[in-house]
Short mmCIF file of C-alpha atoms in Angstrom, two decimals:
data_model
loop_
_atom_site.label_atom_id
_atom_site.label_comp_id
_atom_site.label_asym_id
_atom_site.label_seq_id
_atom_site.Cartn_x
_atom_site.Cartn_y
_atom_site.Cartn_z
CA TYR A 84 131.70 127.38 21.27
CA PRO A 85 131.77 126.24 17.81
CA PRO A 86 132.53 121.97 17.89
CA PHE A 87 133.51 121.92 14.38
CA TYR A 88 136.02 125.22 14.42
CA ASP A 89 139.34 125.31 12.73
CA GLN A 90 140.87 128.68 10.82
CA ASP A 91 141.66 126.62 8.15
CA GLN A 92 138.54 126.33 6.73
CA PHE A 93 138.68 123.09 4.48
CA VAL A 94 139.66 121.10 8.00
CA THR A 95 135.96 122.35 9.56
CA TYR A 96 135.03 120.65 6.26
CA LYS A 97 136.63 117.47 7.19
CA LYS A 98 135.37 117.64 10.87
CA ILE A 99 131.70 118.12 10.13
CA LEU A 100 132.33 114.87 7.78
CA SER A 101 133.58 113.13 9.80
CA GLY A 102 131.55 113.91 12.65
CA LYS A 103 134.71 114.39 15.37
CA ILE A 104 133.52 116.83 17.87
CA GLU A 105 136.78 118.46 20.33
CA PHE A 106 135.24 119.52 23.63
CA PRO A 107 137.01 121.71 25.63
CA ARG A 108 137.47 119.87 29.44
CA HIS A 109 135.14 122.08 31.06
CA PHE A 110 132.01 121.17 29.42
CA ASP A 111 130.14 118.72 31.50
CA TYR A 112 130.03 115.41 30.66
CA ALA A 113 126.11 115.13 29.70
CA ALA A 114 126.74 118.22 27.85
CA LYS A 115 128.82 116.59 25.11
CA GLN A 116 126.39 113.68 25.42
CA LEU A 117 123.92 115.44 24.24
CA LEU A 118 125.51 117.28 21.35
CA ARG A 119 127.28 114.29 20.25
CA LYS A 120 124.00 112.83 19.69
CA LEU A 121 122.07 115.94 17.94
CA LEU A 122 125.37 116.00 15.50
CA ASN A 123 125.28 112.98 14.05
CA VAL A 124 125.90 112.33 10.73
CA ASP A 125 123.70 109.37 10.23
CA GLN A 126 120.29 111.14 9.55
CA GLN A 127 118.59 107.92 11.16
CA SER A 128 121.03 107.96 13.72
CA ARG A 129 121.03 111.48 15.02
CA LEU A 130 119.46 112.69 18.29
CA GLY A 131 115.74 113.68 17.81
CA SER A 132 115.12 112.14 14.13
CA ALA A 133 113.59 109.39 14.87
CA ARG A 134 109.82 108.88 15.42
CA ASP A 135 109.65 110.34 18.94
CA GLY A 136 111.82 113.30 18.43
CA GLY A 137 111.43 115.85 20.82
CA ASP A 138 110.31 113.63 23.54
CA GLU A 139 113.75 111.41 22.82
CA ILE A 140 115.25 114.59 23.37
CA LYS A 141 113.85 115.82 26.37
CA ARG A 142 114.70 112.06 28.29
CA GLU A 143 118.76 113.11 27.83
CA GLN A 144 120.41 112.77 31.13
CA TRP A 145 121.27 116.85 30.51
CA PHE A 146 117.59 116.95 30.55
CA VAL A 147 117.16 115.14 33.86
CA GLY A 148 115.10 117.32 36.26
CA VAL A 149 113.28 119.93 34.21
CA ASN A 150 109.42 119.60 34.13
CA TRP A 151 108.92 119.79 30.81
CA SER A 152 104.67 120.66 31.71
CA ASP A 153 105.80 124.31 33.68
CA VAL A 154 108.58 124.56 30.76
CA THR A 155 105.44 124.47 27.77
CA GLU A 156 103.06 126.52 31.04
CA LEU A 157 105.68 129.08 31.11
CA LYS A 158 106.30 128.42 34.72
CA TYR A 159 110.18 128.45 34.42
CA GLU A 160 111.68 132.29 35.26
CA PRO A 161 114.26 133.58 32.17
CA PRO A 162 117.50 133.23 33.29
CA ILE A 163 117.81 136.49 30.39
CA GLN A 164 115.02 138.83 30.26
CA PRO A 165 116.31 141.34 27.83
CA VAL A 166 113.54 144.70 27.06
CA VAL A 167 112.32 144.98 24.47
CA THR A 168 110.42 148.64 23.14
CA SER A 169 109.31 147.29 20.00
CA PRO A 170 108.84 144.72 17.33
CA GLY A 171 111.27 146.17 15.54
CA ASP A 172 113.64 146.78 18.23
CA THR A 173 117.25 145.36 17.70
CA ALA A 174 118.94 147.09 20.95
CA ASN A 175 119.58 143.31 22.28
CA PHE A 176 121.86 142.58 19.26
CA ASP A 177 125.53 143.52 18.68
CA SER A 178 125.97 145.84 16.22
CA TYR A 179 128.16 145.75 13.35
CA ASP A 180 129.44 148.73 10.90
CA GLU A 181 128.36 147.06 7.50
CA THR A 182 131.63 148.89 5.84
CA ASP A 183 133.23 146.36 7.92
CA LEU A 184 132.06 143.09 6.47
CA LYS A 185 133.70 141.02 3.53
CA MET A 186 131.70 139.19 1.29
CA VAL A 187 132.13 136.21 1.62
CA PRO A 188 131.72 133.65 -1.90
CA VAL A 189 128.88 131.01 -2.22
CA ALA A 190 130.88 127.70 -1.73
CA ALA A 191 131.58 125.50 -4.81
CA LYS A 192 129.26 123.05 -6.10
CA TYR A 193 131.68 120.39 -5.08
CA GLU A 194 131.71 121.60 -1.58
CA ILE A 195 127.82 122.23 -1.75
CA GLN A 196 127.79 118.86 -2.48
CA LEU A 197 130.05 117.47 0.57
CA PHE A 198 126.65 118.18 2.97
CA LYS A 199 123.88 117.10 0.40
CA ASP A 200 123.46 113.97 3.36
CA PHE A 201 124.25 116.30 6.51
#
């Protein structure tokens, strides 16, 4: 779910700059809180930007019940185990016909400036 999406690209930019996020009703409260904090427009207030960055994120309600030692020791069974046959195996990625891709123009300088502090 792209939190700032709008069919109008300019509206998407405005949503990003305002930091206002609209979530579907079925989203868990703790997930919404986590995402709001991670997507905070103010870099100083953004979750994970403080001195103890990663630890601050780990303390969020969304992660209650996660045993971080077990995570680092690879004790959790991943929900999806893709089959990989070689280092360059791309079978688990969607394929796209490159001729169908339309070239998107590079953002204008004023558009890039809108995101300089984000």
